[in-house]
Amino acid sequence: MDFPVARINLAALRHNLNRVKELAPQSRVMAVIKADAYGHGVLSVATALRDSDAFAVARLSEGVKLRQQGINKPIVLLEGVNSADEFALAAENQLSPVIHLQSQIDLLQRISLPRPLTFNWLMVDTGMHRLGIRPEQALDALADLNQCKNIEGEIGLMTHFANSDLIGDNRNQAQLDAMLSLKQDSGLPLCLANSAAVMSLPDSHQDWVRPGLMLYGISPFTEKNADEFNLQPVMQLSSKLIAVYDIHAGEEVGYGGDWVADQTTRVGVVSIGYGDGYSRHLSNQGEVLIQGQRVPVIGRVSMDTICLNLNDAQQASVGDEVILWGEQGLPVEQLASLAQTIPYELVTVICPRVQRVELDG
Ligand SMILES: *Cc1c(COP(=O)(O)O)cnc(C)c1O
């Protein structure tokens, strides 16, 4: 096997989908597989998640690629599209671009698509102020869309929570209330909940849930681990030791000499770096597992390598496997907190140079 390797546990993925269904038993599931399924490999993830009801990606190109690879579930494009050509390409591929802007509605009223758009969603901005029609304009927008020959069938209503990772935050309830009131006025189905809302805001589950992160076995909360929700990590990232040697007290490690030995130190070099997507913010901060033991990253993360202090793991030798995250005792959430970022970013930026290997069973 080539290293570094990201092992993708498809059984864990299916387990996590079942957890979504246990938490939101009345809702259908739109599985979010944008950004190459959060770096996990979209084709294998889409295939393993065949028991979801629909998929969501961000962009037209992601949806077209899934169709070319034979995925035939409904696919929502969360960013929508902006031109007549893009609407036509979406329609030809039976993709469902989210409508979030008045200019998209104006365009749909002017053009004639090769076939009507189905499984349509109107994004409503209830407070995040990223994408969406304002709630007070939503009913007019729906009336226009219902008149439009390019739109077929019932239109659902979406919103996106800006603070659902903050459990109990009043702003979540305010966003939910705005959508419940629109549901009352329109009778249309709602799709609101991202992972954090699936896990902590049951009233938001409604007709469809829209989780991403939790499917990959990762918690969106800084204070709550994925195993508290009985989620299983899907990605395990590892590589191997390519050098082990001792340096003397006073000697420096890596670019800039950011780490200095205060005693004789056993240094291990691992074949992984920011050129693989291992964050440079883990310089002097990261930790890895060698034979179940946690060992610190020392010095700056280089493009292809990181260095370890092996003083507490003297038995480690060249060729040993080193786990970067995704194992009991080293979840990616902990690395994210050491890098002062979110786990979404760490998994999503893993580069094509890292081999993905599917595990099942
Ligand atoms: C990415 C995304 C999701 C999924 O969010 P998670 O926090 O990963 O569950 C849901 N809805 C929209 C609009 C998104 O952009």
mmCIF file of N, CA, C and O in Angstrom, residues 87 91 95-99 104-109 111-122 141-156:
data_model
loop_
_atom_site.group_PDB
_atom_site.id
_atom_site.type_symbol
_atom_site.label_atom_id
_atom_site.label_comp_id
_atom_site.label_asym_id
_atom_site.label_seq_id
_atom_site.Cartn_x
_atom_site.Cartn_y
_atom_site.Cartn_z
ATOM 1 N N PHE A 87 -28.672 26.696 -16.282
ATOM 2 C CA PHE A 87 -29.988 26.103 -16.004
ATOM 3 C C PHE A 87 -30.271 24.963 -16.979
ATOM 4 O O PHE A 87 -30.800 23.915 -16.598
ATOM 5 N N ALA A 91 -30.930 21.115 -16.086
ATOM 6 C CA ALA A 91 -32.171 20.436 -16.473
ATOM 7 C C ALA A 91 -31.876 19.151 -17.248
ATOM 8 O O ALA A 91 -32.456 18.099 -16.966
ATOM 9 N N LEU A 95 -30.676 17.777 -12.534
ATOM 10 C CA LEU A 95 -30.141 18.324 -11.293
ATOM 11 C C LEU A 95 -31.069 19.428 -10.811
ATOM 12 O O LEU A 95 -31.760 20.062 -11.612
ATOM 13 N N SER A 96 -31.072 19.679 -9.531
ATOM 14 C CA SER A 96 -32.011 20.627 -8.929
ATOM 15 C C SER A 96 -31.273 21.800 -8.293
ATOM 16 O O SER A 96 -30.891 21.729 -7.122
ATOM 17 N N PRO A 97 -31.052 22.868 -9.078
ATOM 18 C CA PRO A 97 -30.373 24.026 -8.494
ATOM 19 C C PRO A 97 -31.286 24.756 -7.516
ATOM 20 O O PRO A 97 -32.433 25.062 -7.846
ATOM 21 N N VAL A 98 -30.789 25.012 -6.326
ATOM 22 C CA VAL A 98 -31.556 25.785 -5.348
ATOM 23 C C VAL A 98 -31.802 27.183 -5.909
ATOM 24 O O VAL A 98 -30.918 27.792 -6.508
ATOM 25 N N ILE A 99 -33.021 27.682 -5.733
ATOM 26 C CA ILE A 99 -33.346 29.050 -6.126
ATOM 27 C C ILE A 99 -33.151 29.925 -4.888
ATOM 28 O O ILE A 99 -33.782 29.682 -3.856
ATOM 29 N N GLN A 104 -32.582 34.826 -10.472
ATOM 30 C CA GLN A 104 -32.758 33.452 -10.987
ATOM 31 C C GLN A 104 -34.217 33.233 -11.382
ATOM 32 O O GLN A 104 -34.510 32.590 -12.397
ATOM 33 N N ILE A 105 -35.124 33.768 -10.592
ATOM 34 C CA ILE A 105 -36.549 33.627 -10.896
ATOM 35 C C ILE A 105 -36.876 34.395 -12.178
ATOM 36 O O ILE A 105 -37.547 33.877 -13.071
ATOM 37 N N ASP A 106 -36.346 35.618 -12.293
ATOM 38 C CA ASP A 106 -36.563 36.418 -13.507
ATOM 39 C C ASP A 106 -36.081 35.663 -14.734
ATOM 40 O O ASP A 106 -36.760 35.606 -15.766
ATOM 41 N N LEU A 107 -34.888 35.063 -14.612
ATOM 42 C CA LEU A 107 -34.309 34.325 -15.735
ATOM 43 C C LEU A 107 -35.189 33.129 -16.100
ATOM 44 O O LEU A 107 -35.492 32.896 -17.277
ATOM 45 N N LEU A 108 -35.627 32.389 -15.090
ATOM 46 C CA LEU A 108 -36.463 31.202 -15.355
ATOM 47 C C LEU A 108 -37.768 31.579 -16.040
ATOM 48 O O LEU A 108 -38.344 30.788 -16.792
ATOM 49 N N GLN A 109 -38.243 32.800 -15.791
ATOM 50 C CA GLN A 109 -39.484 33.244 -16.447
ATOM 51 C C GLN A 109 -39.250 33.590 -17.915
ATOM 52 O O GLN A 109 -40.184 33.586 -18.706
ATOM 53 N N ILE A 111 -36.583 32.198 -20.011
ATOM 54 C CA ILE A 111 -35.966 31.191 -20.866
ATOM 55 C C ILE A 111 -36.888 29.985 -21.025
ATOM 56 O O ILE A 111 -37.920 29.869 -20.346
ATOM 57 N N SER A 112 -36.498 29.109 -21.948
ATOM 58 C CA SER A 112 -37.246 27.879 -22.135
ATOM 59 C C SER A 112 -36.263 26.711 -22.041
ATOM 60 O O SER A 112 -35.369 26.574 -22.871
ATOM 61 N N LEU A 113 -36.410 25.903 -21.006
ATOM 62 C CA LEU A 113 -35.450 24.825 -20.751
ATOM 63 C C LEU A 113 -35.815 23.577 -21.558
ATOM 64 O O LEU A 113 -36.982 23.373 -21.888
ATOM 65 N N PRO A 114 -34.815 22.719 -21.856
ATOM 66 C CA PRO A 114 -35.076 21.491 -22.615
ATOM 67 C C PRO A 114 -36.070 20.574 -21.904
ATOM 68 O O PRO A 114 -36.791 19.809 -22.546
ATOM 69 N N ARG A 115 -36.065 20.621 -20.597
ATOM 70 C CA ARG A 115 -37.069 19.909 -19.801
ATOM 71 C C ARG A 115 -37.237 20.665 -18.501
ATOM 72 O O ARG A 115 -36.340 21.385 -18.080
ATOM 73 N N PRO A 116 -38.384 20.522 -17.857
ATOM 74 C CA PRO A 116 -38.576 21.301 -16.625
ATOM 75 C C PRO A 116 -37.674 20.815 -15.494
ATOM 76 O O PRO A 116 -37.268 19.657 -15.469
ATOM 77 N N LEU A 117 -37.386 21.724 -14.579
ATOM 78 C CA LEU A 117 -36.630 21.375 -13.367
ATOM 79 C C LEU A 117 -37.576 20.695 -12.388
ATOM 80 O O LEU A 117 -38.715 21.138 -12.191
ATOM 81 N N THR A 118 -37.086 19.636 -11.743
ATOM 82 C CA THR A 118 -37.898 18.917 -10.760
ATOM 83 C C THR A 118 -37.188 18.949 -9.401
ATOM 84 O O THR A 118 -36.016 19.305 -9.318
ATOM 85 N N PHE A 119 -37.911 18.529 -8.371
ATOM 86 C CA PHE A 119 -37.356 18.472 -7.004
ATOM 87 C C PHE A 119 -36.751 19.830 -6.653
ATOM 88 O O PHE A 119 -35.572 19.953 -6.321
ATOM 89 N N ASN A 120 -37.593 20.865 -6.734
ATOM 90 C CA ASN A 120 -37.100 22.234 -6.590
ATOM 91 C C ASN A 120 -37.176 22.737 -5.145
ATOM 92 O O ASN A 120 -38.094 22.384 -4.404
ATOM 93 N N TRP A 121 -36.215 23.589 -4.807
ATOM 94 C CA TRP A 121 -36.124 24.163 -3.458
ATOM 95 C C TRP A 121 -35.873 25.659 -3.540
ATOM 96 O O TRP A 121 -35.029 26.105 -4.312
ATOM 97 N N LEU A 122 -36.613 26.395 -2.715
ATOM 98 C CA LEU A 122 -36.378 27.833 -2.559
ATOM 99 C C LEU A 122 -35.624 28.047 -1.249
ATOM 100 O O LEU A 122 -36.085 27.635 -0.173
ATOM 101 N N ALA A 141 -42.213 34.983 -4.360
ATOM 102 C CA ALA A 141 -41.272 34.193 -5.164
ATOM 103 C C ALA A 141 -41.898 32.849 -5.527
ATOM 104 O O ALA A 141 -41.815 32.393 -6.670
ATOM 105 N N LEU A 142 -42.560 32.232 -4.555
ATOM 106 C CA LEU A 142 -43.205 30.934 -4.810
ATOM 107 C C LEU A 142 -44.306 31.071 -5.855
ATOM 108 O O LEU A 142 -44.436 30.231 -6.749
ATOM 109 N N ALA A 143 -45.078 32.156 -5.765
ATOM 110 C CA ALA A 143 -46.157 32.364 -6.735
ATOM 111 C C ALA A 143 -45.578 32.490 -8.143
ATOM 112 O O ALA A 143 -46.082 31.880 -9.092
ATOM 113 N N ASP A 144 -44.489 33.252 -8.284
ATOM 114 C CA ASP A 144 -43.835 33.386 -9.601
ATOM 115 C C ASP A 144 -43.347 32.035 -10.107
ATOM 116 O O ASP A 144 -43.522 31.698 -11.280
ATOM 117 N N LEU A 145 -42.700 31.285 -9.220
ATOM 118 C CA LEU A 145 -42.140 29.996 -9.650
ATOM 119 C C LEU A 145 -43.244 29.018 -10.046
ATOM 120 O O LEU A 145 -43.095 28.242 -10.995
ATOM 121 N N ASN A 146 -44.347 29.062 -9.325
ATOM 122 C CA ASN A 146 -45.447 28.139 -9.642
ATOM 123 C C ASN A 146 -46.071 28.436 -11.002
ATOM 124 O O ASN A 146 -46.635 27.555 -11.635
ATOM 125 N N GLN A 147 -45.948 29.697 -11.451
ATOM 126 C CA GLN A 147 -46.444 30.090 -12.767
ATOM 127 C C GLN A 147 -45.495 29.686 -13.890
ATOM 128 O O GLN A 147 -45.840 29.800 -15.056
ATOM 129 N N CYS A 148 -44.286 29.303 -13.525
ATOM 130 C CA CYS A 148 -43.203 29.180 -14.501
ATOM 131 C C CYS A 148 -43.201 27.790 -15.119
ATOM 132 O O CYS A 148 -43.164 26.791 -14.409
ATOM 133 N N LYS A 149 -43.179 27.738 -16.455
ATOM 134 C CA LYS A 149 -43.277 26.431 -17.123
ATOM 135 C C LYS A 149 -41.998 25.606 -16.991
ATOM 136 O O LYS A 149 -41.991 24.410 -17.269
ATOM 137 N N ASN A 150 -40.906 26.241 -16.564
ATOM 138 C CA ASN A 150 -39.654 25.505 -16.366
ATOM 139 C C ASN A 150 -39.575 24.797 -15.017
ATOM 140 O O ASN A 150 -38.600 24.117 -14.729
ATOM 141 N N ILE A 151 -40.601 25.008 -14.202
ATOM 142 C CA ILE A 151 -40.605 24.432 -12.850
ATOM 143 C C ILE A 151 -41.737 23.420 -12.756
ATOM 144 O O ILE A 151 -42.894 23.755 -13.038
ATOM 145 N N GLU A 152 -41.380 22.191 -12.375
ATOM 146 C CA GLU A 152 -42.412 21.158 -12.283
ATOM 147 C C GLU A 152 -42.527 20.672 -10.841
ATOM 148 O O GLU A 152 -41.511 20.434 -10.183
ATOM 149 N N GLY A 153 -43.748 20.510 -10.384
ATOM 150 C CA GLY A 153 -43.992 19.897 -9.077
ATOM 151 C C GLY A 153 -43.878 20.885 -7.928
ATOM 152 O O GLY A 153 -43.636 22.084 -8.109
ATOM 153 N N GLU A 154 -44.058 20.329 -6.741
ATOM 154 C CA GLU A 154 -44.049 21.116 -5.513
ATOM 155 C C GLU A 154 -42.657 21.697 -5.254
ATOM 156 O O GLU A 154 -41.649 21.049 -5.517
ATOM 157 N N ILE A 155 -42.618 22.900 -4.730
ATOM 158 C CA ILE A 155 -41.345 23.538 -4.372
ATOM 159 C C ILE A 155 -41.180 23.470 -2.862
ATOM 160 O O ILE A 155 -42.089 23.835 -2.123
ATOM 161 N N GLY A 156 -40.032 22.983 -2.401
ATOM 162 C CA GLY A 156 -39.771 22.926 -0.964
ATOM 163 C C GLY A 156 -39.071 24.183 -0.489
ATOM 164 O O GLY A 156 -38.543 24.963 -1.282
#
